[in-house]
Coordinates of C-alpha atoms in Angstrom, one line a residue:
M1 CA 126.5 199.3 158.1
A2 CA 126.2 202.8 156.8
K3 CA 123.0 204.6 157.3
L4 CA 121.0 205.2 154.1
N5 CA 120.1 208.7 153.2
R6 CA 118.8 210.5 150.1
D7 CA 122.2 211.9 149.0
T8 CA 124.0 208.6 149.2
L9 CA 121.3 206.8 147.3
L10 CA 121.3 209.5 144.5
S11 CA 125.1 209.2 144.2
Q12 CA 124.8 205.4 143.6
M13 CA 124.2 204.0 140.1
F14 CA 121.2 201.7 139.8
A15 CA 121.5 198.5 137.9
D16 CA 119.4 195.3 137.5
P17 CA 121.8 192.5 136.4
K18 CA 119.1 189.9 136.6
N19 CA 116.7 191.5 134.2
Y20 CA 119.0 193.8 132.3
P21 CA 122.5 192.2 132.4
Y22 CA 123.9 194.6 129.8
G23 CA 122.3 197.7 131.2
F24 CA 119.2 199.7 130.6
S25 CA 120.6 201.6 127.6
R26 CA 121.5 198.5 125.7
S27 CA 118.3 196.6 126.3
G28 CA 116.1 198.3 123.7
D29 CA 113.3 198.7 126.2
F30 CA 114.2 202.2 127.3
S31 CA 115.2 205.4 125.5
I32 CA 118.5 207.2 126.4
N33 CA 116.7 209.6 128.7
E34 CA 114.7 206.9 130.5
S35 CA 117.9 204.8 131.0
K36 CA 119.7 207.8 132.4
A37 CA 116.8 208.5 134.8
L38 CA 116.8 204.9 136.0
V39 CA 120.5 204.8 136.6
Q40 CA 120.5 208.1 138.4
S41 CA 117.4 207.8 140.6
G42 CA 116.7 204.0 140.7
C43 CA 118.5 203.4 144.0
L44 CA 116.5 206.1 145.7
I45 CA 113.2 205.0 144.3
A46 CA 113.9 201.3 145.1
A47 CA 114.7 202.3 148.7
L48 CA 111.6 204.4 149.0
V49 CA 109.4 201.6 147.6
D50 CA 110.9 199.0 149.8
G51 CA 110.5 201.2 152.9
L52 CA 114.2 201.4 153.7
I53 CA 114.0 205.2 153.9
A54 CA 111.2 207.6 154.6
P55 CA 110.3 210.2 152.0
E56 CA 111.9 213.6 152.8
T57 CA 110.7 215.8 150.0
I58 CA 107.6 216.4 148.0
E59 CA 109.4 214.8 145.0
D60 CA 109.9 211.6 147.1
N61 CA 106.2 211.5 147.9
E62 CA 105.4 212.1 144.2
L63 CA 107.7 209.2 143.2
L64 CA 106.0 206.9 145.7
A65 CA 102.5 207.9 144.5
A66 CA 103.5 207.1 140.9
A67 CA 105.3 203.9 141.9
F68 CA 102.2 202.6 143.7
A69 CA 99.8 203.8 140.9
K70 CA 98.1 206.3 143.1
K71 CA 98.6 209.0 140.4
E72 CA 99.7 209.1 136.8
P73 CA 103.5 209.5 136.4
Q74 CA 104.4 213.1 135.4
T75 CA 108.1 213.5 135.4
P76 CA 110.5 211.5 133.1
T77 CA 111.9 209.7 136.2
E78 CA 108.4 208.6 137.3
K79 CA 107.5 207.4 133.8
A80 CA 110.8 205.5 133.5
W81 CA 110.3 203.7 136.9
V82 CA 106.7 202.7 136.0
K83 CA 107.8 201.5 132.6
Y84 CA 110.7 199.5 134.3
Q85 CA 108.2 197.9 136.8
K86 CA 105.9 196.9 134.0
R87 CA 108.8 195.3 132.0
I88 CA 110.1 193.3 134.9
N89 CA 106.7 192.2 136.1
R90 CA 105.2 191.2 132.8
P91 CA 104.1 187.6 132.4
K92 CA 106.7 185.2 131.2
L93 CA 106.2 183.7 127.8
G94 CA 105.9 179.9 127.2
N95 CA 108.7 177.9 125.8
I96 CA 109.5 177.9 122.1
Y97 CA 107.7 174.6 121.6
G98 CA 104.4 175.8 123.0
T99 CA 102.2 174.5 125.8
H100 CA 99.2 173.1 123.9
N101 CA 98.7 169.4 124.3
T102 CA 98.0 167.8 120.9
S103 CA 97.0 164.3 121.8
L104 CA 94.8 162.2 119.5
E105 CA 92.1 162.0 122.2
D106 CA 91.1 165.5 121.5
E107 CA 87.5 165.5 120.3
D108 CA 88.1 168.4 117.9
I109 CA 90.8 166.4 116.1
V110 CA 89.2 163.0 115.8
D111 CA 85.5 162.5 115.6
E112 CA 84.2 159.1 114.3
D113 CA 80.8 160.5 113.3
N114 CA 82.4 162.9 110.8
D115 CA 84.3 160.5 108.6
I116 CA 84.5 161.3 104.9
E117 CA 83.5 158.6 102.5
I118 CA 85.1 158.6 99.1
E119 CA 83.2 157.1 96.1
L120 CA 85.2 155.9 93.2
D121 CA 83.7 155.9 89.7
D122 CA 84.1 152.6 87.9
E123 CA 84.7 153.3 84.3

């Protein structure tokens, strides 16, 4: 297996086929500049975050600090990575039919004490 280093990771294009099968630029979640930053630097940032390589430069340390929320993201690459992490880690929505149980035993729906009586006028 080839040894990972900063230059080889920067030359690889980053993709996430599970969450973004058609790419970052076609998702509608990212701007053109954000998608370019993710594709160009995503492999490096992922390797840094996963601990596969050690940070070599000040830029690497800044990327790690932004990725772990130790500082506010400053560069477009840092902002794009933080936005990407928020998007893939957001809570999943329920199904289209909802999750609320609407059984007749619910006290808010049926209450025998609140019956309405209707009086009919005999003419």
